[in-house]
Amino acid sequence: MKLSHLIVVLSLTVFSTACSNWIYRIDIPQGNFLDEHDVEKLRIGMTKEQVEFVLGRPILKDAFDKDTWYYYYEMKR
């Protein structure tokens, strides 16, 4: 009786852990990570080249306004 009870408990344990998500997925950073220290370096009147040097290349440039750049950052798993 005890052996069958042990087998049932072990079977339920194995089946329940098989349904869990144990696959490890690494975090994938996408975009430009802007550090607060880098953003504080920005000043009014800087050229586009200076801004690009401080922050890196923008992810998107607005098609209708050439003076608008988008910096986007997302962490996907």
mmCIF file of C-alpha atoms in Angstrom:
data_model
loop_
_atom_site.group_PDB
_atom_site.id
_atom_site.type_symbol
_atom_site.label_atom_id
_atom_site.label_comp_id
_atom_site.label_asym_id
_atom_site.label_seq_id
_atom_site.Cartn_x
_atom_site.Cartn_y
_atom_site.Cartn_z
ATOM 1 C CA MET A 1 0.000 0.000 0.000
ATOM 2 C CA LYS A 2 2.747 2.447 0.864
ATOM 3 C CA LEU A 3 4.660 1.693 -2.333
ATOM 4 C CA SER A 4 1.640 2.445 -4.514
ATOM 5 C CA HIS A 5 1.015 5.661 -2.578
ATOM 6 C CA LEU A 6 4.654 6.685 -3.120
ATOM 7 C CA ILE A 7 4.410 5.935 -6.840
ATOM 8 C CA VAL A 8 1.261 8.056 -7.154
ATOM 9 C CA VAL A 9 2.857 10.982 -5.314
ATOM 10 C CA LEU A 10 6.031 10.774 -7.396
ATOM 11 C CA SER A 11 4.014 10.524 -10.616
ATOM 12 C CA LEU A 12 1.974 13.593 -9.745
ATOM 13 C CA THR A 13 5.132 15.484 -8.846
ATOM 14 C CA VAL A 14 6.813 14.592 -12.138
ATOM 15 C CA PHE A 15 3.730 15.456 -14.191
ATOM 16 C CA SER A 16 3.196 18.780 -12.448
ATOM 17 C CA THR A 17 6.836 19.839 -12.919
ATOM 18 C CA ALA A 18 6.676 18.846 -16.580
ATOM 19 C CA CYS A 19 3.999 21.504 -17.091
ATOM 20 C CA SER A 20 6.100 24.293 -15.638
ATOM 21 C CA ASN A 21 8.311 26.604 -17.667
ATOM 22 C CA TRP A 22 11.871 25.640 -16.768
ATOM 23 C CA ILE A 23 13.450 26.734 -20.016
ATOM 24 C CA TYR A 24 15.972 29.477 -19.344
ATOM 25 C CA ARG A 25 15.752 32.407 -21.716
ATOM 26 C CA ILE A 26 18.319 35.144 -21.661
ATOM 27 C CA ASP A 27 17.331 38.794 -21.607
ATOM 28 C CA ILE A 28 17.840 40.443 -24.984
ATOM 29 C CA PRO A 29 18.407 44.197 -24.865
ATOM 30 C CA GLN A 30 17.151 45.980 -27.962
ATOM 31 C CA GLY A 31 17.677 49.611 -28.801
ATOM 32 C CA ASN A 32 19.719 52.330 -27.139
ATOM 33 C CA PHE A 33 20.149 52.195 -23.385
ATOM 34 C CA LEU A 34 20.338 55.819 -22.272
ATOM 35 C CA ASP A 35 22.129 56.326 -19.004
ATOM 36 C CA GLU A 36 20.988 59.319 -16.954
ATOM 37 C CA HIS A 37 24.605 60.509 -16.848
ATOM 38 C CA ASP A 38 24.718 60.618 -20.668
ATOM 39 C CA VAL A 39 21.417 62.491 -20.936
ATOM 40 C CA GLU A 40 22.719 65.117 -18.499
ATOM 41 C CA LYS A 41 25.575 65.826 -20.933
ATOM 42 C CA LEU A 42 23.110 67.195 -23.505
ATOM 43 C CA ARG A 43 23.012 70.956 -23.901
ATOM 44 C CA ILE A 44 20.871 73.295 -25.968
ATOM 45 C CA GLY A 45 22.675 74.299 -29.129
ATOM 46 C CA MET A 46 24.619 71.044 -29.598
ATOM 47 C CA THR A 47 25.072 69.898 -33.178
ATOM 48 C CA LYS A 48 23.588 66.639 -34.458
ATOM 49 C CA GLU A 49 27.059 65.129 -34.510
ATOM 50 C CA GLN A 50 27.635 66.022 -30.856
ATOM 51 C CA VAL A 51 24.295 64.537 -29.809
ATOM 52 C CA GLU A 52 25.036 61.377 -31.777
ATOM 53 C CA PHE A 53 28.448 61.137 -30.107
ATOM 54 C CA VAL A 54 26.902 61.401 -26.626
ATOM 55 C CA LEU A 55 23.819 59.205 -27.118
ATOM 56 C CA GLY A 56 24.741 57.019 -30.072
ATOM 57 C CA ARG A 57 22.808 56.606 -33.294
ATOM 58 C CA PRO A 58 19.026 56.941 -32.992
ATOM 59 C CA ILE A 59 16.811 53.948 -33.669
ATOM 60 C CA LEU A 60 14.390 55.961 -35.805
ATOM 61 C CA LYS A 61 14.507 59.255 -37.615
ATOM 62 C CA ASP A 62 11.170 60.911 -38.325
ATOM 63 C CA ALA A 63 10.364 60.838 -42.034
ATOM 64 C CA PHE A 64 8.489 64.147 -41.879
ATOM 65 C CA ASP A 65 10.722 66.064 -39.474
ATOM 66 C CA LYS A 66 14.446 65.620 -39.988
ATOM 67 C CA ASP A 67 15.171 67.213 -36.597
ATOM 68 C CA THR A 68 13.324 64.513 -34.620
ATOM 69 C CA TRP A 69 15.191 61.391 -33.506
ATOM 70 C CA TYR A 70 13.775 58.507 -31.501
ATOM 71 C CA TYR A 71 15.777 56.553 -28.952
ATOM 72 C CA TYR A 72 13.972 53.394 -27.909
ATOM 73 C CA TYR A 73 15.033 50.696 -25.456
ATOM 74 C CA GLU A 74 13.297 47.459 -24.560
ATOM 75 C CA MET A 75 14.326 44.340 -22.678
ATOM 76 C CA LYS A 76 12.784 41.202 -24.180
ATOM 77 C CA ARG A 77 12.774 37.768 -22.720
#
